[in-house]
Amino acid sequence: MSQTIDTGAVPDYPQLLGHPRPLWMLFMTEFWERFAFYSVSWALALYVVAQFYHGDPAGQGWASGIFGAYTALIYATGIFGGYVADKVIGYQRSILIGAAVMAAGLFTIMLPSKPMFLLGLALVIVGDGLFKPNISSMVGQLYGKDDPRRDRGFTLFYMGINAGAFVAPLFTGWLAAHFTDTPMQQNYKLVFAAAGIGMVLSLLWFWIGRRGLRGVGRPAPGAESRLRVVWVLAGTALAVPVVYGLLSKIGPDGLQWLLGLLFVGVAAMLVVEAVRHDRVQLHRVIAMLIIFAFNVLFWMFYFQLGTSFNFLAQNLVDRQMFGGWEFPVGWFQSVSPLAIIVLAPLVTLVWAGLDRRRMEPSIPRKFGFGLLFNALGFAVLTYALSSLLDPRGLIPFWPLTLCYVLQTVGELCLSPIGLSMVTKLAPPRLVGLAMGGWFLSLAVGGNLSGLLAGRISGESGMTAASALSGFTFSFWLLAGAGVVLLLVAPLINRLMHGVR
């Protein structure tokens, strides 16, 4: 917990393009971290099938489970990272340690044995837990609590996330396709090497630029001792084998129970802290937790991009372009971040224009729209799989592309808004923990996504029939949840007591 949070004081930063200058440093730090993360994300499940199953589609189930567990733990560890920053060493030191551990893990997953691969994933997970929630929390600390630019600052920061996510599949997908004289599993290792270099750049960018923060994110008074850093490093060293065990032993089904218990624990801590304040703070925490539950559903289906959508693109989509050139599988995952880069400024202008007319949708309504747009993406895929299969059993290129765009519109309705929501609704002394709770809701959705993708692939790999069944289920559940949230939005708005 930094002194800035305690006092509510915000340094008088120099401004750049209408926002505090440090926002742009955090923007680029997050850009390189997301470059690393999304480089791994698009290649991970495909690499598992190629390296450990020699390309056999029967490996899709285990690959999906590992991807889901990896994604879940990436976000779940944010709870502990947020608490470490709040209570132990501050945000800046947490980010630096996390970046270093992540870089080590990204280089480790290049090693060809399954145990070393899982060890590398464990390092990435633990490091990202220290990094991800805390850099997001620092964005909120650059603005006063009632600064109207806060939501727009988070949306710009979210563009940094998606700029990294856009470049990563294009560049590393080109790497994987360019080295054609080597087996694909070797090419995927080049992807992981590029991700490791990107994480080193993120670490250096923050190390050099952190002075411009003017003390924001530093340890609280009385917590400056470097001995605390030593204890955090020791805890990190102990956490890595624990996460390794979760990946290799407990499996996604057991992990789902563990994540559920963790979510209940975080919710209880936030409620207890809110009770110490007043009834208004308690109501705001309850509203935040309700939205977290709907957030789980959004990401359960959105994270199909790393598993079932990848297998769909690889095996059931006609990717032949002009002149016989084949569109790389990984490049599909640049569609969403490109759409965000294009659409995020427009969405920001729309929200600002509606706000001037007192017509801007409330936070829960924006989340409801997000769920409905996600559902529309699956509606397009179910139409293609039921009506557009060619004699080779392939669907056209455009439905998967359009699905990504529609999901992106949904993401813009809720994800950057969610980050800002946490900083406005959370108890002031536990903003980092609440941000960890936000990422825990993504974790639960991520693990469920792996379980769903494993069921779609089954024991012998994805087929058009199994994909149609799974995506139809996805559409109906998302559409139903979106309608329910729109209906209960007035109740949630009352619980938020004026926060918009």
Short mmCIF file of C-alpha atoms in Angstrom, two decimals:
data_model
loop_
_atom_site.label_atom_id
_atom_site.label_comp_id
_atom_site.label_asym_id
_atom_site.label_seq_id
_atom_site.Cartn_x
_atom_site.Cartn_y
_atom_site.Cartn_z
CA MET A 1 0.00 0.00 0.00
CA SER A 2 1.59 3.22 -1.13
CA GLN A 3 1.46 6.53 0.62
CA THR A 4 -0.51 7.91 -2.30
CA ILE A 5 -3.40 5.57 -1.56
CA ASP A 6 -3.37 6.47 2.11
CA THR A 7 -3.56 10.22 1.68
CA GLY A 8 -5.39 10.47 -1.63
CA ALA A 9 -2.66 12.89 -2.82
CA VAL A 10 -1.55 12.64 -6.44
CA PRO A 11 1.75 14.20 -7.56
CA ASP A 12 1.53 17.12 -9.98
CA TYR A 13 2.73 15.19 -13.01
CA PRO A 14 3.72 16.81 -16.28
CA GLN A 15 1.03 16.04 -18.85
CA LEU A 16 1.40 14.35 -22.23
CA LEU A 17 -1.55 14.20 -24.63
CA GLY A 18 -3.93 15.13 -21.84
CA HIS A 19 -2.77 12.47 -19.35
CA PRO A 20 -0.01 12.14 -16.72
CA ARG A 21 3.31 11.41 -18.41
CA PRO A 22 3.98 8.23 -16.37
CA LEU A 23 0.89 6.65 -17.99
CA TRP A 24 2.88 6.29 -21.19
CA MET A 25 5.80 4.63 -19.40
CA LEU A 26 3.38 2.11 -17.87
CA PHE A 27 1.81 1.75 -21.32
CA MET A 28 5.11 0.58 -22.85
CA THR A 29 6.02 -1.61 -19.87
CA GLU A 30 2.71 -3.39 -20.29
CA PHE A 31 3.17 -3.51 -24.08
CA TRP A 32 6.28 -5.67 -23.79
CA GLU A 33 4.83 -7.86 -21.05
CA ARG A 34 1.74 -8.51 -23.18
CA PHE A 35 3.96 -9.17 -26.21
CA ALA A 36 5.59 -11.93 -24.17
CA PHE A 37 2.30 -13.27 -22.82
CA TYR A 38 0.44 -13.41 -26.14
CA SER A 39 3.41 -14.89 -27.97
CA VAL A 40 3.18 -17.84 -25.60
CA SER A 41 -0.62 -17.92 -25.60
CA TRP A 42 -1.13 -18.50 -29.31
CA ALA A 43 1.60 -21.16 -29.53
CA LEU A 44 1.22 -23.02 -26.23
CA ALA A 45 -1.51 -25.58 -27.00
CA LEU A 46 -0.22 -26.14 -30.54
CA TYR A 47 3.30 -26.69 -29.19
CA VAL A 48 2.10 -29.26 -26.65
CA VAL A 49 0.41 -31.32 -29.39
CA ALA A 50 3.44 -31.03 -31.70
CA GLN A 51 6.18 -31.61 -29.10
CA PHE A 52 4.68 -34.13 -26.68
CA TYR A 53 2.09 -35.91 -28.88
CA HIS A 54 3.95 -35.76 -32.22
CA GLY A 55 1.02 -33.96 -33.83
CA ASP A 56 -1.64 -36.52 -32.79
CA PRO A 57 -5.04 -34.72 -32.32
CA ALA A 58 -5.63 -36.93 -29.28
CA GLY A 59 -3.27 -34.55 -27.47
CA GLN A 60 -5.70 -31.63 -27.84
CA GLY A 61 -7.51 -32.54 -24.61
CA TRP A 62 -4.39 -32.42 -22.42
CA ALA A 63 -3.16 -29.32 -24.27
CA SER A 64 -6.48 -27.58 -23.59
CA GLY A 65 -6.36 -28.52 -19.92
CA ILE A 66 -2.80 -27.23 -19.55
CA PHE A 67 -3.64 -24.00 -21.35
CA GLY A 68 -6.71 -23.47 -19.16
CA ALA A 69 -4.79 -24.22 -15.95
CA TYR A 70 -1.90 -21.99 -17.05
CA THR A 71 -4.28 -19.14 -17.89
CA ALA A 72 -6.15 -19.60 -14.61
CA LEU A 73 -3.03 -19.62 -12.47
CA ILE A 74 -1.60 -16.61 -14.33
CA TYR A 75 -4.54 -14.58 -13.11
CA ALA A 76 -5.11 -16.32 -9.74
CA THR A 77 -1.61 -15.55 -8.49
CA GLY A 78 -2.47 -11.89 -8.93
CA ILE A 79 -4.29 -12.09 -5.60
CA PHE A 80 -1.05 -12.83 -3.79
CA GLY A 81 0.89 -10.35 -5.89
CA GLY A 82 -1.64 -7.64 -5.08
CA TYR A 83 -1.40 -8.40 -1.38
CA VAL A 84 2.42 -8.40 -1.48
CA ALA A 85 2.36 -4.96 -3.10
CA ASP A 86 -0.30 -3.60 -0.73
CA LYS A 87 1.24 -4.84 2.50
CA VAL A 88 4.87 -5.85 2.05
CA ILE A 89 7.14 -4.24 -0.59
CA GLY A 90 5.07 -1.79 -2.64
CA TYR A 91 4.04 -1.86 -6.28
CA GLN A 92 7.33 -0.92 -7.93
CA ARG A 93 9.41 -3.63 -6.31
CA SER A 94 6.71 -6.24 -6.96
CA ILE A 95 6.69 -5.37 -10.66
CA LEU A 96 10.47 -5.59 -10.96
CA ILE A 97 10.71 -8.97 -9.23
CA GLY A 98 7.79 -10.33 -11.23
CA ALA A 99 9.30 -9.25 -14.55
CA ALA A 100 12.61 -10.94 -13.77
CA VAL A 101 10.97 -14.23 -12.74
CA MET A 102 8.75 -14.22 -15.83
CA ALA A 103 11.71 -13.72 -18.14
CA ALA A 104 13.49 -16.70 -16.58
CA GLY A 105 10.39 -18.85 -17.06
CA LEU A 106 9.92 -17.90 -20.70
CA PHE A 107 13.42 -19.07 -21.56
CA THR A 108 12.95 -22.26 -19.52
CA ILE A 109 9.86 -23.44 -21.45
CA MET A 110 12.07 -23.76 -24.53
CA LEU A 111 13.65 -26.87 -22.99
CA PRO A 112 12.13 -29.97 -24.64
CA SER A 113 11.27 -32.15 -21.62
CA LYS A 114 7.78 -32.00 -20.13
CA PRO A 115 9.05 -31.40 -16.55
CA MET A 116 11.16 -28.41 -17.68
CA PHE A 117 8.28 -27.14 -19.77
CA LEU A 118 5.98 -27.21 -16.72
CA LEU A 119 8.69 -25.62 -14.56
CA GLY A 120 8.97 -22.78 -17.05
CA LEU A 121 5.21 -22.28 -16.96
CA ALA A 122 5.33 -22.22 -13.15
CA LEU A 123 7.97 -19.48 -13.21
CA VAL A 124 5.93 -17.43 -15.68
CA ILE A 125 2.80 -17.84 -13.55
CA VAL A 126 4.45 -16.79 -10.28
CA GLY A 127 6.22 -13.85 -11.91
CA ASP A 128 3.10 -12.59 -13.64
CA GLY A 129 1.23 -12.76 -10.33
CA LEU A 130 3.61 -10.14 -8.97
CA PHE A 131 3.52 -8.08 -12.15
CA LYS A 132 0.06 -7.93 -13.68
CA PRO A 133 -2.33 -6.69 -10.95
CA ASN A 134 0.15 -4.15 -9.66
CA ILE A 135 0.90 -2.35 -12.88
CA SER A 136 -2.86 -2.03 -13.46
CA SER A 137 -3.32 -0.67 -9.93
CA MET A 138 -0.61 1.93 -10.54
CA VAL A 139 -2.56 3.38 -13.46
CA GLY A 140 -5.39 4.22 -11.07
CA GLN A 141 -2.94 5.90 -8.68
CA LEU A 142 -1.94 8.44 -11.36
CA TYR A 143 -5.38 10.08 -11.12
CA GLY A 144 -7.41 11.60 -8.32
CA LYS A 145 -10.41 9.54 -7.22
CA ASP A 146 -12.89 11.87 -8.95
CA ASP A 147 -10.73 12.66 -12.00
CA PRO A 148 -13.04 12.23 -15.04
CA ARG A 149 -10.04 11.14 -17.14
CA ARG A 150 -9.58 7.94 -15.14
CA ASP A 151 -11.72 5.66 -17.33
CA ARG A 152 -10.13 7.11 -20.47
CA GLY A 153 -6.68 6.58 -19.00
CA PHE A 154 -7.49 2.94 -18.39
CA THR A 155 -8.78 2.59 -21.95
CA LEU A 156 -5.52 4.06 -23.31
CA PHE A 157 -3.58 1.70 -21.07
CA TYR A 158 -5.71 -1.12 -22.44
CA MET A 159 -4.59 -0.09 -25.91
CA GLY A 160 -1.01 -0.69 -24.76
CA ILE A 161 -2.02 -4.18 -23.72
CA ASN A 162 -3.53 -4.83 -27.11
CA ALA A 163 -0.74 -3.23 -29.11
CA GLY A 164 1.56 -5.86 -27.60
CA ALA A 165 -1.07 -8.54 -28.21
CA PHE A 166 -1.36 -7.47 -31.87
CA VAL A 167 2.35 -7.46 -32.65
CA ALA A 168 3.11 -10.72 -30.81
CA PRO A 169 1.24 -13.24 -33.04
CA LEU A 170 2.25 -11.43 -36.23
CA PHE A 171 5.97 -11.38 -35.46
CA THR A 172 6.27 -14.70 -33.67
CA GLY A 173 3.81 -16.36 -36.08
CA TRP A 174 6.11 -15.22 -38.87
CA LEU A 175 9.06 -16.71 -36.97
CA ALA A 176 7.27 -20.05 -36.68
CA ALA A 177 6.35 -20.06 -40.37
CA HIS A 178 9.68 -18.73 -41.66
CA PHE A 179 11.98 -21.47 -40.39
CA THR A 180 10.42 -24.08 -42.63
CA ASP A 181 13.36 -26.49 -42.69
CA THR A 182 12.93 -27.39 -39.01
CA PRO A 183 10.08 -29.27 -37.26
CA MET A 184 7.27 -27.05 -35.99
CA GLN A 185 8.03 -27.82 -32.36
CA GLN A 186 11.46 -26.24 -32.89
CA ASN A 187 9.85 -23.19 -34.49
CA TYR A 188 7.57 -22.77 -31.49
CA LYS A 189 10.68 -22.61 -29.32
CA LEU A 190 11.75 -19.54 -31.30
CA VAL A 191 8.41 -18.03 -30.33
CA PHE A 192 9.20 -18.63 -26.65
CA ALA A 193 12.69 -17.12 -27.06
CA ALA A 194 11.18 -13.97 -28.57
CA ALA A 195 8.75 -13.82 -25.65
CA GLY A 196 11.65 -14.00 -23.19
CA ILE A 197 13.41 -11.12 -24.91
CA GLY A 198 10.19 -9.09 -24.82
CA MET A 199 9.93 -9.62 -21.07
CA VAL A 200 13.51 -8.44 -20.56
CA LEU A 201 12.59 -5.27 -22.48
CA SER A 202 9.57 -4.77 -20.21
CA LEU A 203 11.79 -5.09 -17.13
CA LEU A 204 14.32 -2.58 -18.47
CA TRP A 205 11.62 -0.11 -19.53
CA PHE A 206 10.11 -0.01 -16.05
CA TRP A 207 13.50 0.06 -14.30
CA ILE A 208 14.55 3.14 -16.27
CA GLY A 209 11.17 4.92 -16.22
CA ARG A 210 10.09 4.34 -12.63
CA ARG A 211 11.75 7.55 -11.39
CA GLY A 212 9.06 9.54 -13.21
CA LEU A 213 6.44 8.05 -10.88
CA ARG A 214 7.61 10.42 -8.10
CA GLY A 215 7.16 7.96 -5.29
CA VAL A 216 3.86 6.43 -6.40
CA GLY A 217 4.12 2.69 -5.90
CA ARG A 218 7.00 2.90 -3.44
CA PRO A 219 6.77 0.98 -0.13
CA ALA A 220 4.65 2.55 2.58
CA PRO A 221 6.44 4.41 5.39
CA GLY A 222 8.04 1.83 7.67
CA ALA A 223 8.10 -0.83 4.93
CA GLU A 224 11.19 0.31 3.03
CA SER A 225 13.53 -2.38 4.42
CA ARG A 226 15.24 -4.49 1.78
CA LEU A 227 14.89 -7.47 4.11
CA ARG A 228 11.23 -7.52 3.02
CA VAL A 229 12.43 -7.99 -0.56
CA VAL A 230 14.50 -10.97 0.55
CA TRP A 231 11.44 -12.52 2.17
CA VAL A 232 9.39 -12.00 -0.99
CA LEU A 233 12.14 -13.64 -3.07
CA ALA A 234 12.13 -16.59 -0.67
CA GLY A 235 8.35 -16.82 -0.94
CA THR A 236 8.62 -16.73 -4.72
CA ALA A 237 11.11 -19.61 -4.64
CA LEU A 238 8.67 -21.64 -2.52
CA ALA A 239 5.68 -20.75 -4.71
CA VAL A 240 7.23 -22.10 -7.92
CA PRO A 241 7.20 -25.82 -6.90
CA VAL A 242 3.67 -25.38 -5.52
CA VAL A 243 2.45 -24.07 -8.88
CA TYR A 244 4.40 -26.82 -10.65
CA GLY A 245 2.51 -29.37 -8.55
CA LEU A 246 -0.82 -27.75 -9.42
CA LEU A 247 -0.01 -27.99 -13.13
CA SER A 248 1.36 -31.52 -13.08
CA LYS A 249 -0.65 -33.26 -10.35
CA ILE A 250 -3.98 -31.72 -9.41
CA GLY A 251 -5.37 -31.17 -12.94
CA PRO A 252 -7.98 -28.66 -14.13
CA ASP A 253 -10.90 -30.32 -12.27
CA GLY A 254 -9.16 -30.15 -8.91
CA LEU A 255 -7.89 -26.67 -9.73
CA GLN A 256 -11.46 -25.47 -10.27
CA TRP A 257 -12.37 -26.39 -6.68
CA LEU A 258 -9.24 -24.68 -5.39
CA LEU A 259 -9.96 -21.51 -7.36
CA GLY A 260 -13.53 -21.49 -6.09
CA LEU A 261 -12.37 -21.65 -2.48
CA LEU A 262 -9.82 -18.92 -3.16
CA PHE A 263 -12.50 -16.70 -4.66
CA VAL A 264 -14.67 -17.16 -1.56
CA GLY A 265 -11.71 -16.26 0.66
CA VAL A 266 -10.92 -13.07 -1.26
CA ALA A 267 -14.58 -12.07 -1.24
CA ALA A 268 -14.72 -12.58 2.53
CA MET A 269 -11.62 -10.41 3.09
CA LEU A 270 -13.09 -7.61 0.97
CA VAL A 271 -16.44 -7.81 2.76
CA VAL A 272 -14.80 -7.73 6.20
CA GLU A 273 -12.75 -4.68 5.21
CA ALA A 274 -15.87 -2.99 3.81
CA VAL A 275 -17.82 -3.59 7.03
CA ARG A 276 -15.12 -1.66 8.89
CA HIS A 277 -15.95 1.36 6.73
CA ASP A 278 -19.69 1.85 6.38
CA ARG A 279 -22.82 0.54 4.70
CA VAL A 280 -22.03 2.33 1.42
CA GLN A 281 -18.64 0.65 1.12
CA LEU A 282 -20.23 -2.74 1.87
CA HIS A 283 -22.82 -2.25 -0.86
CA ARG A 284 -20.10 -1.28 -3.34
CA VAL A 285 -18.11 -4.41 -2.58
CA ILE A 286 -21.23 -6.55 -3.03
CA ALA A 287 -21.87 -4.89 -6.41
CA MET A 288 -18.27 -5.53 -7.43
CA LEU A 289 -18.51 -9.23 -6.49
CA ILE A 290 -21.73 -9.68 -8.49
CA ILE A 291 -20.03 -8.23 -11.56
CA PHE A 292 -17.04 -10.51 -10.94
CA ALA A 293 -19.38 -13.52 -11.23
CA PHE A 294 -20.63 -12.43 -14.67
CA ASN A 295 -17.04 -11.68 -15.66
CA VAL A 296 -16.21 -15.37 -15.11
CA LEU A 297 -18.68 -16.35 -17.84
CA PHE A 298 -17.33 -13.85 -20.33
CA TRP A 299 -13.76 -15.13 -20.04
CA MET A 300 -14.73 -18.81 -19.93
CA PHE A 301 -15.75 -18.45 -23.57
CA TYR A 302 -13.39 -15.69 -24.65
CA PHE A 303 -10.34 -17.79 -23.73
CA GLN A 304 -11.31 -20.38 -26.34
CA LEU A 305 -8.95 -18.35 -28.50
CA GLY A 306 -5.96 -20.30 -27.15
CA THR A 307 -7.51 -23.75 -27.47
CA SER A 308 -10.65 -24.66 -29.43
CA PHE A 309 -10.40 -21.62 -31.75
CA ASN A 310 -6.77 -22.52 -32.48
CA PHE A 311 -7.66 -26.13 -33.25
CA LEU A 312 -10.60 -24.91 -35.34
CA ALA A 313 -8.30 -22.62 -37.32
CA GLN A 314 -5.68 -25.33 -37.78
CA ASN A 315 -8.00 -28.14 -38.87
CA LEU A 316 -11.45 -26.85 -39.90
CA VAL A 317 -10.89 -23.42 -41.53
CA ASP A 318 -9.93 -22.89 -45.16
CA ARG A 319 -6.83 -20.72 -44.79
CA GLN A 320 -5.72 -20.74 -48.44
CA MET A 321 -5.23 -17.17 -49.65
CA PHE A 322 -4.30 -15.67 -52.99
CA GLY A 323 -1.47 -17.36 -54.85
CA GLY A 324 -1.62 -20.48 -52.70
CA TRP A 325 -0.31 -18.68 -49.60
CA GLU A 326 -1.66 -20.13 -46.33
CA PHE A 327 -2.72 -17.74 -43.59
CA PRO A 328 -0.81 -18.69 -40.39
CA VAL A 329 -2.93 -20.04 -37.54
CA GLY A 330 -1.36 -17.64 -35.03
CA TRP A 331 -2.32 -14.58 -37.04
CA PHE A 332 -6.00 -15.05 -36.23
CA GLN A 333 -5.15 -13.94 -32.71
CA SER A 334 -3.98 -10.57 -33.99
CA VAL A 335 -7.53 -9.84 -35.18
CA SER A 336 -8.87 -9.02 -31.71
CA PRO A 337 -6.07 -6.67 -30.61
CA LEU A 338 -6.13 -4.94 -34.01
CA ALA A 339 -9.85 -4.39 -33.61
CA ILE A 340 -9.26 -3.00 -30.11
CA ILE A 341 -6.58 -0.61 -31.36
CA VAL A 342 -8.99 0.64 -34.03
CA LEU A 343 -12.15 0.63 -31.95
CA ALA A 344 -10.91 1.65 -28.47
CA PRO A 345 -10.57 5.38 -29.32
CA LEU A 346 -14.02 5.29 -30.93
CA VAL A 347 -15.56 3.59 -27.91
CA THR A 348 -13.88 6.16 -25.65
CA LEU A 349 -15.39 8.97 -27.72
CA VAL A 350 -18.82 7.32 -27.66
CA TRP A 351 -18.75 6.95 -23.86
CA ALA A 352 -17.56 10.57 -23.47
CA GLY A 353 -20.26 11.86 -25.84
CA LEU A 354 -22.99 9.90 -24.07
CA ASP A 355 -21.68 11.14 -20.72
CA ARG A 356 -22.06 14.76 -21.84
CA ARG A 357 -25.70 13.97 -22.65
CA ARG A 358 -26.13 12.04 -19.35
CA MET A 359 -26.84 8.88 -21.37
CA GLU A 360 -23.72 6.80 -20.78
CA PRO A 361 -24.63 3.20 -19.80
CA SER A 362 -23.80 2.19 -16.26
CA ILE A 363 -21.03 -0.31 -15.50
CA PRO A 364 -23.34 -3.37 -15.18
CA ARG A 365 -25.11 -2.49 -18.44
CA LYS A 366 -21.77 -2.26 -20.23
CA PHE A 367 -20.94 -5.72 -18.89
CA GLY A 368 -24.29 -7.03 -20.16
CA PHE A 369 -23.55 -5.68 -23.64
CA GLY A 370 -20.13 -7.36 -23.46
CA LEU A 371 -21.70 -10.76 -22.81
CA LEU A 372 -24.16 -10.32 -25.67
CA PHE A 373 -21.47 -9.40 -28.20
CA ASN A 374 -19.45 -12.44 -27.09
CA ALA A 375 -22.57 -14.55 -27.71
CA LEU A 376 -22.94 -13.11 -31.22
CA GLY A 377 -19.42 -14.30 -32.04
CA PHE A 378 -20.41 -17.86 -31.23
CA ALA A 379 -23.64 -17.44 -33.21
CA VAL A 380 -21.53 -16.75 -36.32
CA LEU A 381 -19.45 -19.90 -35.76
CA THR A 382 -22.50 -22.10 -35.21
CA TYR A 383 -24.00 -20.79 -38.45
CA ALA A 384 -20.78 -21.52 -40.34
CA LEU A 385 -20.40 -25.04 -38.92
CA SER A 386 -24.05 -25.92 -39.62
CA SER A 387 -24.45 -24.29 -43.05
CA LEU A 388 -21.10 -23.42 -44.67
CA LEU A 389 -18.99 -26.61 -44.56
CA ASP A 390 -17.41 -27.34 -47.95
CA PRO A 391 -16.79 -30.86 -49.36
CA ARG A 392 -13.43 -30.95 -47.54
CA GLY A 393 -15.15 -30.34 -44.20
CA LEU A 394 -13.80 -26.77 -43.92
CA ILE A 395 -15.59 -23.51 -43.16
CA PRO A 396 -14.67 -20.21 -44.85
CA PHE A 397 -12.07 -17.83 -43.48
CA TRP A 398 -14.44 -15.02 -42.56
CA PRO A 399 -16.64 -16.53 -39.77
CA LEU A 400 -13.76 -17.05 -37.35
CA THR A 401 -12.43 -13.58 -38.18
CA LEU A 402 -15.84 -12.01 -37.58
CA CYS A 403 -16.20 -13.96 -34.33
CA TYR A 404 -12.97 -12.41 -33.05
CA VAL A 405 -14.20 -8.92 -33.99
CA LEU A 406 -17.54 -9.38 -32.23
CA GLN A 407 -15.84 -10.74 -29.12
CA THR A 408 -13.56 -7.70 -29.23
CA VAL A 409 -16.51 -5.33 -29.13
CA GLY A 410 -17.72 -7.23 -26.09
CA GLU A 411 -14.29 -7.04 -24.50
CA LEU A 412 -14.19 -3.27 -24.96
CA CYS A 413 -17.54 -3.00 -23.20
CA LEU A 414 -16.27 -4.62 -20.03
CA SER A 415 -12.55 -5.22 -19.65
CA PRO A 416 -11.08 -1.69 -19.44
CA ILE A 417 -14.22 -0.61 -17.58
CA GLY A 418 -13.65 -3.45 -15.11
CA LEU A 419 -10.14 -2.32 -14.26
CA SER A 420 -11.38 1.17 -13.52
CA MET A 421 -14.39 -0.18 -11.60
CA VAL A 422 -12.15 -2.02 -9.14
CA THR A 423 -10.17 1.10 -8.30
CA LYS A 424 -13.44 2.99 -7.64
CA LEU A 425 -15.42 0.36 -5.71
CA ALA A 426 -12.71 -1.41 -3.69
CA PRO A 427 -11.95 -0.53 -0.04
CA PRO A 428 -9.10 2.02 -0.20
CA ARG A 429 -6.69 -0.08 1.87
CA LEU A 430 -7.12 -3.19 -0.30
CA VAL A 431 -7.11 -1.91 -3.86
CA GLY A 432 -4.32 -4.34 -4.82
CA LEU A 433 -6.16 -7.30 -3.30
CA ALA A 434 -9.37 -6.28 -5.06
CA MET A 435 -7.48 -6.04 -8.36
CA GLY A 436 -6.22 -9.53 -7.61
CA GLY A 437 -9.87 -10.56 -7.11
CA TRP A 438 -10.68 -9.13 -10.54
CA PHE A 439 -7.97 -11.26 -12.09
CA LEU A 440 -9.15 -14.26 -10.04
CA SER A 441 -12.51 -14.01 -11.81
CA LEU A 442 -10.55 -14.23 -15.07
CA ALA A 443 -8.69 -17.21 -13.60
CA VAL A 444 -11.87 -19.13 -12.88
CA GLY A 445 -13.08 -18.37 -16.40
CA GLY A 446 -9.71 -19.38 -17.84
CA ASN A 447 -9.72 -22.78 -16.16
CA LEU A 448 -13.34 -23.39 -17.18
CA SER A 449 -12.33 -22.51 -20.75
CA GLY A 450 -9.78 -25.33 -20.74
CA LEU A 451 -12.33 -27.79 -19.37
CA LEU A 452 -14.84 -26.77 -22.04
CA ALA A 453 -12.25 -26.96 -24.84
CA GLY A 454 -11.18 -30.42 -23.65
CA ARG A 455 -14.76 -31.62 -23.88
CA ILE A 456 -15.16 -30.13 -27.36
CA SER A 457 -12.02 -31.94 -28.55
CA GLY A 458 -12.87 -35.19 -26.73
CA GLU A 459 -10.49 -38.13 -26.81
CA SER A 460 -9.78 -38.06 -30.54
CA GLY A 461 -9.58 -34.34 -31.34
CA MET A 462 -12.00 -31.65 -32.51
CA THR A 463 -14.48 -32.43 -35.28
CA ALA A 464 -17.01 -30.19 -37.01
CA ALA A 465 -19.81 -31.90 -35.08
CA SER A 466 -18.14 -31.50 -31.68
CA ALA A 467 -17.30 -27.86 -32.40
CA LEU A 468 -20.90 -27.14 -33.46
CA SER A 469 -22.27 -28.69 -30.26
CA GLY A 470 -19.80 -26.85 -28.00
CA PHE A 471 -20.21 -23.48 -29.67
CA THR A 472 -24.03 -23.73 -29.65
CA PHE A 473 -23.92 -24.30 -25.88
CA SER A 474 -21.58 -21.31 -25.59
CA PHE A 475 -23.97 -19.03 -27.46
CA TRP A 476 -27.01 -19.84 -25.35
CA LEU A 477 -25.24 -19.53 -22.01
CA LEU A 478 -23.64 -16.19 -22.91
CA ALA A 479 -26.85 -14.75 -24.36
CA GLY A 480 -28.85 -15.79 -21.30
CA ALA A 481 -26.31 -14.32 -18.89
CA GLY A 482 -26.22 -11.04 -20.84
CA VAL A 483 -30.01 -10.66 -20.71
CA VAL A 484 -30.10 -11.45 -16.97
CA LEU A 485 -27.41 -8.86 -16.23
CA LEU A 486 -29.24 -6.16 -18.17
CA LEU A 487 -32.39 -6.95 -16.18
CA VAL A 488 -30.69 -6.72 -12.76
CA ALA A 489 -28.55 -3.69 -13.68
CA PRO A 490 -30.80 -1.19 -11.80
CA LEU A 491 -30.31 -3.14 -8.56
CA ILE A 492 -26.53 -3.21 -9.00
CA ASN A 493 -26.53 0.50 -9.78
CA ARG A 494 -28.22 1.22 -6.45
CA LEU A 495 -25.60 -0.84 -4.63
CA MET A 496 -22.84 1.25 -6.26
CA HIS A 497 -24.14 4.49 -4.70
CA GLY A 498 -23.35 6.87 -7.52
CA VAL A 499 -20.17 5.28 -8.87
CA ARG A 500 -20.28 5.23 -12.67
#
